[in-house]
Amino acid sequence: MFSSIRRILSVALAATIFISSSLVAQHDEGAHGKKGVEGEINQKEHAIDQNLKENEEEFNIGQMIMHHISDSHEWEFAHGMVLPLPVILYSADRGLEVFSSSNFHNEHHEYNGYHLVHGDSEQIVPVDESRTVYDFSITKNVASMLLSAVILVLIFGSVAKAYNNRKGKAPKGFQSAMEVIILFIRDEVVKPNIGPAYEKYLPYMLTLFFFILVNNLLGLLPGAANVTGNIAVTMTLAVLTFIIVHLNANKHYYLHLFKPTGVPVALLPIMIPVEIVGVFMKPFSLMVRLFANMTAGHIILLSLFGLIFIFKSLAIAPVISLFALFMNAIEIMVAFIQAFIFTLLSSMYIGSAIEDNHEPDHGH
Amino acid sequence: MALLTPALGLLFWMLVVFLLLVFILRTYAWKPIIGGLKEREHEIQSALDLAERTRSEMAKLQADNEKLLAEANAARDRIIREARDASDRMIAEAKEKATLEGQKVIESARKAIQDEQYAAVSKMKVEVAKLSLEIAEQVLRRELSDKASQEKLIAELASSARLN
């Protein structure tokens, strides 16, 4: 009993050390700058090859987790089942370049003067280090996002059709299932927080909620992408909310930022920066909350499954699977909760900015 | 750290895809859905209002009915009472008339009886006189022949005359 606990602890410790050491390595690498990128890449390639060889014998849980939660230029459903995705690159000298990511499947992961570097996340780096290249590839996350967009359009297209065809009749089937959620978002989230002018923002809020929800749920499927656990995605959503808030905010809101009422003049040098930081903290908290929740959920699930491979024991598998099942149920709940919270907070921010007799919300 | 650095390509695609999604869903999904929901809510509200209105009308109608019923009952009672009074009165009148009539009849009967009596008495007087005359005649006639038989005859005649 004790020995097994000790074993688990030592494994966990090893995993922590690995993750942190790889982080440190990543950090150091930035300090080197651009000089000798090629040499570094070669070195990395070598290290990766070495790693791969070692992996034959030793399972590296940190690498496995990072590989699964970060973006990729191909969609690996299972080991060996890989869907190559289009790579789209833009550089000032060569213009737009489009090719399949399967071209990188060679000895040096090199094609057409580009290197595919496998680190914590994949990166396409030009071999000629003086060039700068912008990567607009359809990565695994983009593909998954497109899939979710198609799913959303199909679902709500059919629901909208049901509303058009059954005008004045009671809702039926899938239509009534979706109606419950739409009504919940409208009546419990958007209407009470935004106020009487809610209808203008309702389409955005509904899209926001269902986009996050579908991506959260898709992300739980085996082999799926971690879209809402990607900081770029949550950042875009948060920035959109930020823009909507500040395009629609009334003069009370802006006045409150620079001339808060009931604050002594002596405190203004402190209060104004605090207010301004608060403005940016709101979208920042939105971004981090969703990202951290989804990524953490994925890391927990992957760590659980990783334990099976660490113990290399068939007896532990059912226990871990049961626990993973439990975690999956919690993750489904989290998928709904996070979509709900993002929408709720977005409507609260908008509501406090367009409110008539102000006193903006200080909540975070 | 790679996990915390947003990738340019993903940012770009996310922005494009999400904005497109917002516009597509707004036009083709949210508009009809929200419109349909609103319309239905409006219909339900108006149906509820109508029900409320109908109920108040029904209540008013019922009150009217009750009033009418009460009036009808009162009218019926009045009519019955009047009829009973009328019949009572008529019965009393009829009784009075009958009594009067009866008395009249009795009176006339009594008068008739009296008249008859007078007539009978006067007639009897005549008869008695006649009979007495006859008897006297017979007695006078017999007296001449036999005294005993005369007495006997008088007794006989007297007994037969007593009946009248």
XYZ file of C-alpha atoms in Angstrom:
528
model
C 0.000 0.000 0.000
C 2.659 2.475 1.118
C 5.019 1.453 -1.586
C 2.395 2.040 -4.255
C 1.657 5.505 -2.867
C 5.346 6.244 -2.847
C 5.542 5.059 -6.396
C 2.730 7.335 -7.490
C 4.323 10.258 -5.702
C 7.685 9.638 -7.272
C 6.091 9.397 -10.708
C 4.200 12.626 -10.143
C 7.387 14.288 -8.960
C 9.230 13.075 -12.006
C 6.487 14.395 -14.248
C 6.572 17.784 -12.541
C 10.316 17.980 -12.831
C 10.129 17.053 -16.459
C 7.519 19.653 -17.289
C 9.309 22.403 -15.413
C 12.689 21.515 -16.873
C 11.265 21.564 -20.369
C 9.776 24.962 -19.597
C 13.128 26.237 -18.466
C 14.696 24.867 -21.607
C 12.086 26.660 -23.658
C 12.868 29.857 -21.838
C 16.583 29.623 -22.398
C 16.062 29.031 -26.054
C 14.398 32.431 -26.398
C 17.489 34.113 -24.984
C 19.670 32.793 -27.753
C 17.845 34.937 -30.254
C 18.021 34.335 -33.940
C 21.692 33.630 -34.310
C 22.436 30.095 -35.152
C 18.817 29.102 -35.530
C 19.765 26.465 -37.997
C 22.303 24.930 -35.701
C 19.807 25.038 -32.921
C 17.180 23.423 -35.085
C 19.547 20.660 -36.042
C 20.400 20.212 -32.435
C 16.723 20.071 -31.582
C 16.026 17.601 -34.344
C 18.761 15.492 -32.982
C 17.379 15.750 -29.502
C 13.922 14.856 -30.778
C 15.247 11.870 -32.676
C 17.046 10.889 -29.552
C 13.859 11.346 -27.610
C 11.892 9.278 -30.068
C 14.399 6.493 -29.748
C 14.231 6.737 -25.991
C 10.467 6.771 -26.137
C 10.602 3.347 -27.633
C 11.592 2.212 -24.195
C 10.458 5.059 -21.997
C 7.081 6.804 -22.029
C 7.329 10.546 -21.542
C 4.083 11.811 -20.024
C 4.929 15.524 -20.167
C 5.653 15.388 -23.850
C 2.525 13.345 -24.487
C 0.335 15.878 -22.673
C 1.899 18.888 -24.335
C 1.576 17.210 -27.696
C -2.129 16.635 -27.115
C -3.127 20.030 -25.802
C -1.181 22.137 -28.274
C -1.888 22.930 -31.881
C -0.550 20.839 -34.729
C -0.196 21.048 -38.491
C -1.829 17.668 -38.930
C -4.755 15.962 -37.271
C -3.699 12.795 -35.547
C -6.833 10.855 -34.598
C -4.856 7.935 -33.257
C -1.295 6.768 -33.514
C -0.625 6.344 -37.219
C -4.029 7.689 -38.307
C -3.018 11.133 -39.477
C -4.981 13.603 -41.574
C -2.554 16.015 -43.234
C -3.793 19.621 -43.227
C -2.927 22.468 -45.596
C 0.021 24.653 -44.684
C -0.434 28.284 -45.734
C 2.602 30.503 -45.424
C 3.102 34.130 -46.269
C 6.462 35.768 -46.637
C 7.358 39.110 -48.172
C 9.744 37.595 -50.713
C 7.874 34.450 -51.741
C 4.277 35.587 -51.299
C 1.628 33.022 -50.477
C 2.611 29.357 -50.357
C 0.169 26.511 -49.901
C 1.141 22.858 -49.548
C 0.145 19.793 -47.586
C 1.682 19.203 -44.208
C 2.406 15.631 -45.283
C 5.377 17.070 -47.188
C 7.159 17.408 -43.864
C 7.077 13.643 -43.408
C 10.709 13.080 -44.217
C 13.999 12.517 -42.523
C 14.636 16.128 -41.540
C 11.044 17.414 -41.381
C 12.054 19.834 -44.093
C 10.285 20.979 -47.248
C 10.773 23.821 -49.673
C 13.140 25.662 -47.371
C 10.980 25.283 -44.243
C 11.515 23.278 -41.121
C 8.726 21.830 -39.017
C 9.996 22.078 -35.483
C 8.386 19.857 -32.899
C 8.650 21.539 -29.563
C 5.944 22.012 -26.979
C 3.983 23.146 -29.973
C 4.798 22.828 -33.627
C 6.356 25.693 -35.469
C 7.326 26.254 -39.072
C 10.676 27.954 -39.291
C 12.434 28.986 -42.504
C 15.794 27.319 -43.035
C 17.182 30.650 -44.151
C 17.144 32.475 -40.847
C 17.116 35.984 -42.342
C 13.588 35.452 -43.719
C 10.460 36.065 -41.743
C 7.441 33.939 -42.502
C 3.871 34.255 -41.284
C 2.064 31.009 -40.695
C -1.635 31.056 -41.649
C -1.948 27.275 -41.850
C -5.198 25.446 -41.385
C -3.977 23.744 -38.230
C -5.780 21.126 -36.198
C -7.439 23.851 -34.105
C -8.550 25.815 -37.163
C -9.944 22.667 -38.751
C -11.798 21.749 -35.578
C -13.106 25.287 -35.296
C -14.371 25.151 -38.877
C -16.019 21.827 -38.094
C -17.750 23.346 -35.084
C -18.847 26.331 -37.187
C -20.374 23.951 -39.738
C -22.086 21.997 -36.945
C -23.506 25.222 -35.500
C -24.769 26.428 -38.865
C -26.393 23.051 -39.553
C -27.987 22.785 -36.109
C -29.356 26.300 -35.936
C -30.197 26.383 -39.616
C -32.498 23.415 -39.058
C -33.892 24.896 -35.854
C -34.596 28.185 -37.642
C -36.297 26.236 -40.423
C -38.488 24.557 -37.822
C -39.501 28.003 -36.550
C -40.349 29.144 -40.055
C -42.283 25.995 -40.951
C -44.178 25.662 -37.717
C -45.181 29.260 -37.177
C -47.639 29.648 -34.340
C -47.346 25.996 -33.338
C -45.807 24.380 -30.282
C -42.085 23.542 -30.599
C -41.256 19.945 -31.422
C -38.294 17.597 -31.103
C -34.845 19.093 -31.499
C -36.348 22.550 -31.820
C -37.695 22.426 -28.269
C -34.405 21.037 -26.944
C -32.523 24.024 -28.353
C -35.278 26.430 -27.403
C -34.748 25.697 -23.714
C -31.090 26.717 -23.957
C -31.775 29.737 -26.164
C -34.477 30.925 -23.765
C -32.175 30.361 -20.809
C -29.444 32.483 -22.403
C -31.947 35.149 -23.360
C -33.983 35.330 -20.167
C -31.481 34.409 -17.460
C -28.182 35.657 -18.862
C -28.573 38.408 -21.437
C -31.817 40.165 -20.482
C -31.166 40.734 -16.764
C -27.542 41.783 -17.260
C -27.681 43.963 -20.348
C -31.048 45.538 -19.667
C -33.776 46.726 -22.007
C -31.424 47.185 -24.990
C -30.496 43.515 -24.898
C -31.817 42.570 -28.321
C -28.970 44.222 -30.169
C -26.440 41.996 -28.403
C -28.450 38.786 -28.313
C -27.146 37.313 -31.605
C -23.533 37.812 -30.507
C -24.199 36.350 -27.063
C -25.988 33.300 -28.434
C -23.244 32.662 -30.971
C -20.622 33.115 -28.262
C -22.315 30.639 -25.944
C -22.939 27.947 -28.525
C -19.522 28.357 -30.145
C -17.753 27.890 -26.817
C -20.072 25.059 -25.797
C -19.680 23.092 -29.030
C -15.914 23.542 -29.039
C -15.665 22.566 -25.371
C -17.663 19.417 -26.022
C -15.835 18.563 -29.254
C -12.568 18.948 -27.377
C -13.581 16.151 -25.019
C -13.800 13.619 -27.835
C -10.769 11.364 -28.182
C -8.366 12.669 -30.823
C -10.069 16.043 -30.984
C -8.435 19.441 -30.853
C -8.241 21.634 -27.777
C -9.760 24.725 -29.385
C -11.188 26.585 -26.400
C -8.082 25.622 -24.426
C -5.990 27.625 -26.825
C -5.055 31.123 -25.772
C -5.422 32.553 -29.286
C -9.057 31.466 -29.438
C -10.025 32.741 -26.000
C -8.083 35.932 -26.682
C -10.064 36.604 -29.849
C -13.346 36.073 -28.021
C -12.285 38.282 -25.116
C -11.057 41.031 -27.429
C -14.327 40.951 -29.372
C -16.240 41.405 -26.134
C -13.859 44.211 -25.168
C -14.445 45.953 -28.517
C -18.227 45.583 -28.255
C -18.175 46.986 -24.718
C -16.122 50.031 -25.692
C -17.938 50.757 -28.937
C -21.279 50.846 -27.133
C -20.267 52.313 -23.777
C -22.019 55.559 -22.896
C -20.469 58.717 -21.506
C -21.138 57.685 -17.903
C -18.833 54.742 -18.397
C -15.975 56.807 -19.802
C -16.575 59.572 -17.285
C -16.352 57.062 -14.478
C -12.945 55.942 -15.751
C -11.358 59.352 -15.588
C -13.440 61.112 -12.986
C -14.911 58.616 -10.541
C -17.653 60.182 -8.435
C -17.312 60.311 -4.672
C -13.565 59.853 -4.706
C -11.385 62.494 -2.995
C -9.146 64.391 -5.422
C -6.068 63.195 -3.565
C -6.952 59.615 -4.407
C -7.453 60.241 -8.124
C -3.806 59.497 -9.109
C -4.351 56.040 -7.647
C -7.948 55.492 -8.694
C -7.574 56.380 -12.375
C -4.818 53.827 -13.054
C -6.791 51.261 -11.057
C -9.877 51.906 -13.160
C -7.909 51.700 -16.396
C -6.203 48.477 -15.345
C -9.665 47.192 -14.429
C -10.873 47.840 -17.971
C -8.178 45.583 -19.349
C -8.381 43.040 -16.565
C -11.956 42.141 -17.491
C -11.221 40.729 -20.972
C -7.948 39.340 -19.659
C -9.778 37.392 -16.977
C -12.266 36.167 -19.582
C -9.409 34.964 -21.760
C -7.482 33.241 -18.993
C -10.501 31.678 -17.314
C -11.690 29.775 -20.351
C -8.198 28.861 -21.505
C -7.073 27.649 -18.087
C -10.222 25.696 -17.348
C -10.244 23.806 -20.599
C -6.498 23.176 -20.674
C -6.488 22.043 -17.061
C -9.296 19.594 -17.765
C -7.402 18.146 -20.688
C -4.193 17.879 -18.689
C -5.982 16.034 -15.877
C -7.567 13.551 -18.269
C -4.327 13.008 -20.171
C -2.367 12.587 -16.925
C -4.830 9.932 -15.804
C -4.463 8.006 -19.026
C -0.704 8.538 -18.870
C -0.643 6.751 -15.522
C -1.671 3.536 -17.256
C 1.396 3.727 -19.458
C 3.657 4.700 -16.578
C 2.581 1.779 -14.443
C 2.563 -0.540 -17.429
C 0.060 -2.570 -15.494
C -3.215 -3.936 -16.788
C -4.618 -4.125 -13.264
C -4.467 -0.353 -12.790
C -6.246 0.376 -16.072
C -9.835 -0.246 -14.907
C -9.326 1.939 -11.835
C -7.865 4.755 -13.909
C -10.586 4.352 -16.521
C -13.267 4.677 -13.864
C -11.628 7.779 -12.518
C -11.214 9.169 -16.019
C -14.887 8.487 -16.657
C -15.734 10.485 -13.567
C -13.416 13.303 -14.700
C -15.007 13.225 -18.140
C -18.434 13.728 -16.593
C -17.051 16.683 -14.667
C -15.477 18.035 -17.840
C -18.849 17.904 -19.601
C -20.244 19.965 -16.750
C -17.281 22.350 -16.988
C -17.884 22.677 -20.743
C -21.391 23.992 -20.034
C -20.367 26.094 -17.054
C -17.495 27.810 -18.831
C -19.609 28.620 -21.879
C -22.269 29.986 -19.515
C -19.784 32.023 -17.470
C -18.111 33.540 -20.523
C -21.503 34.631 -21.850
C -22.689 35.821 -18.451
C -19.609 37.935 -17.787
C -19.623 39.329 -21.318
C -23.212 40.471 -20.873
C -22.386 41.908 -17.456
C -19.533 43.951 -18.917
C -21.727 45.210 -21.732
C -24.578 45.873 -19.328
C -22.422 47.922 -16.982
C -21.048 49.981 -19.880
C -24.425 50.900 -21.389
C -26.254 51.364 -18.105
C -27.924 54.755 -17.801
C -27.145 55.878 -14.273
C -23.803 54.182 -14.300
C -21.831 52.918 -11.277
C -20.079 50.310 -13.473
C -19.606 46.873 -12.103
C -16.412 46.360 -10.181
C -16.667 42.590 -10.240
C -14.084 40.513 -12.001
C 5.999 29.339 -23.075
C 4.368 28.070 -26.242
C 1.082 27.319 -24.525
C 0.637 30.964 -23.514
C 1.750 32.549 -26.784
C -1.142 33.069 -29.165
C -0.279 31.898 -32.670
C -0.795 34.503 -35.382
C -2.442 32.117 -37.832
C -4.909 30.822 -35.297
C -5.789 34.359 -34.203
C -6.466 35.279 -37.803
C -8.589 32.243 -38.583
C -10.425 32.457 -35.303
C -11.364 36.068 -35.988
C -12.483 35.304 -39.529
C -14.406 32.155 -38.655
C -16.057 33.563 -35.570
C -17.139 36.820 -37.190
C -18.492 34.931 -40.187
C -20.306 32.594 -37.834
C -21.837 35.516 -35.958
C -23.069 37.091 -39.193
C -24.343 33.854 -40.733
C -26.132 32.742 -37.585
C -27.528 36.204 -36.956
C -29.131 36.371 -40.393
C -30.165 32.772 -40.952
C -30.714 31.415 -37.452
C -31.104 33.881 -34.612
C -33.409 36.246 -36.471
C -36.100 33.648 -37.308
C -35.650 31.862 -33.973
C -35.907 34.954 -31.805
C -38.670 36.305 -34.014
C -40.586 33.039 -33.712
C -40.138 32.951 -29.961
C -41.308 36.522 -29.617
C -44.289 35.927 -31.840
C -45.260 32.863 -29.837
C -44.883 34.737 -26.555
C -47.036 37.488 -27.964
C -49.664 34.941 -29.024
C -49.664 33.288 -25.627
C -49.972 36.665 -23.925
C -52.861 37.709 -26.116
C -54.571 34.353 -25.569
C -54.185 34.805 -21.823
C -55.560 38.329 -22.063
C -58.510 37.070 -24.076
C -59.187 34.356 -21.503
C -59.062 36.950 -18.739
C -61.440 39.186 -20.628
C -63.795 36.303 -21.369
C -63.765 35.290 -17.739
C -64.715 38.760 -16.563
C -67.442 38.865 -19.190
C -68.694 35.503 -18.014
C -68.741 36.747 -14.432
C -70.721 39.779 -15.507
C -73.086 37.585 -17.484
C -73.570 35.313 -14.517
C -74.330 38.274 -12.278
C -76.894 39.452 -14.836
C -78.413 35.995 -14.945
C -78.702 35.889 -11.214
C -80.368 39.264 -11.177
C -82.802 38.165 -13.873
C -83.527 34.966 -11.989
C -84.208 36.883 -8.796
C -86.525 39.224 -10.674
C -88.342 36.307 -12.275
C -88.732 34.626 -8.909
C -90.117 37.797 -7.407
C -92.563 38.192 -10.305
C -93.660 34.576 -9.975
C -94.224 34.992 -6.226
C -96.183 38.141 -6.800
C -98.373 36.558 -9.445
C -99.042 33.499 -7.302
C -99.872 35.682 -4.335
C -102.236 37.787 -6.415
C -103.891 34.714 -7.862
C -104.383 33.225 -4.436
C -105.845 36.473 -3.164
C -108.163 36.635 -6.147
C -109.316 33.079 -5.693
C -109.860 33.622 -1.968
C -111.847 36.672 -2.692
C -113.895 34.899 -5.322
C -114.577 31.969 -3.019
C -115.691 34.326 -0.256
C -117.918 36.219 -2.634
C -119.403 33.021 -3.997
C -120.030 31.745 -0.489
C -121.787 34.966 0.489
C -123.873 34.904 -2.633
C -124.788 31.270 -2.085
C -125.801 31.920 1.492
C -127.896 34.863 0.371
C -129.492 32.846 -2.373
C -130.191 29.945 0.021
C -131.819 32.271 2.479
C -133.925 33.702 -0.294
C -134.973 30.221 -1.372
C -135.762 29.237 2.180
C -137.718 32.428 2.612
C -139.763 31.862 -0.496
C -140.297 28.221 0.481
C -141.456 29.235 3.894
C -143.825 31.725 2.293
C -145.113 29.122 -0.094
C -145.610 26.693 2.777
C -147.490 29.348 4.710
C -149.615 30.131 1.698
C -150.337 26.461 1.217
C -151.143 26.137 4.870
C -153.574 29.023 4.696
C -155.064 27.631 1.568
C -155.310 24.158 3.138
C -156.807 25.516 6.364
C -159.361 27.619 4.483
C -160.161 24.695 2.263
C -160.482 22.446 5.338
C -162.737 24.977 6.922
C -164.913 24.804 3.827
C -164.719 21.013 3.877
C -165.401 20.832 7.605
C -168.388 23.141 7.132
C -169.577 21.064 4.231
C -169.043 17.857 6.205
C -170.742 19.257 9.243
C -173.600 20.277 7.038
C -173.752 16.784 5.550
C -173.546 15.217 8.967
C -176.173 17.523 10.237
C -178.320 16.699 7.248
C -177.868 12.937 7.796
C -178.436 13.276 11.503
C -181.480 15.271 10.867
C -182.645 12.666 8.382
C -182.062 9.695 10.738
C -183.402 11.380 13.837
C -186.683 10.853 12.347
C -186.417 7.032 12.268
C -184.241 5.699 15.079
C -182.639 7.330 17.995
C -180.095 4.574 18.692
C -178.966 4.303 15.195
C -178.722 8.023 15.089
C -176.241 8.106 17.933
C -174.331 5.331 16.381
C -174.139 7.157 13.142
C -172.944 10.338 14.850
C -170.156 8.414 16.568
C -169.294 6.815 13.280
C -169.271 10.079 11.465
C -167.308 11.801 14.171
C -164.617 9.120 14.111
C -164.333 9.271 10.380
C -164.300 13.080 10.421
C -161.510 13.281 12.977
C -159.025 12.187 10.372
C -159.472 15.245 8.365
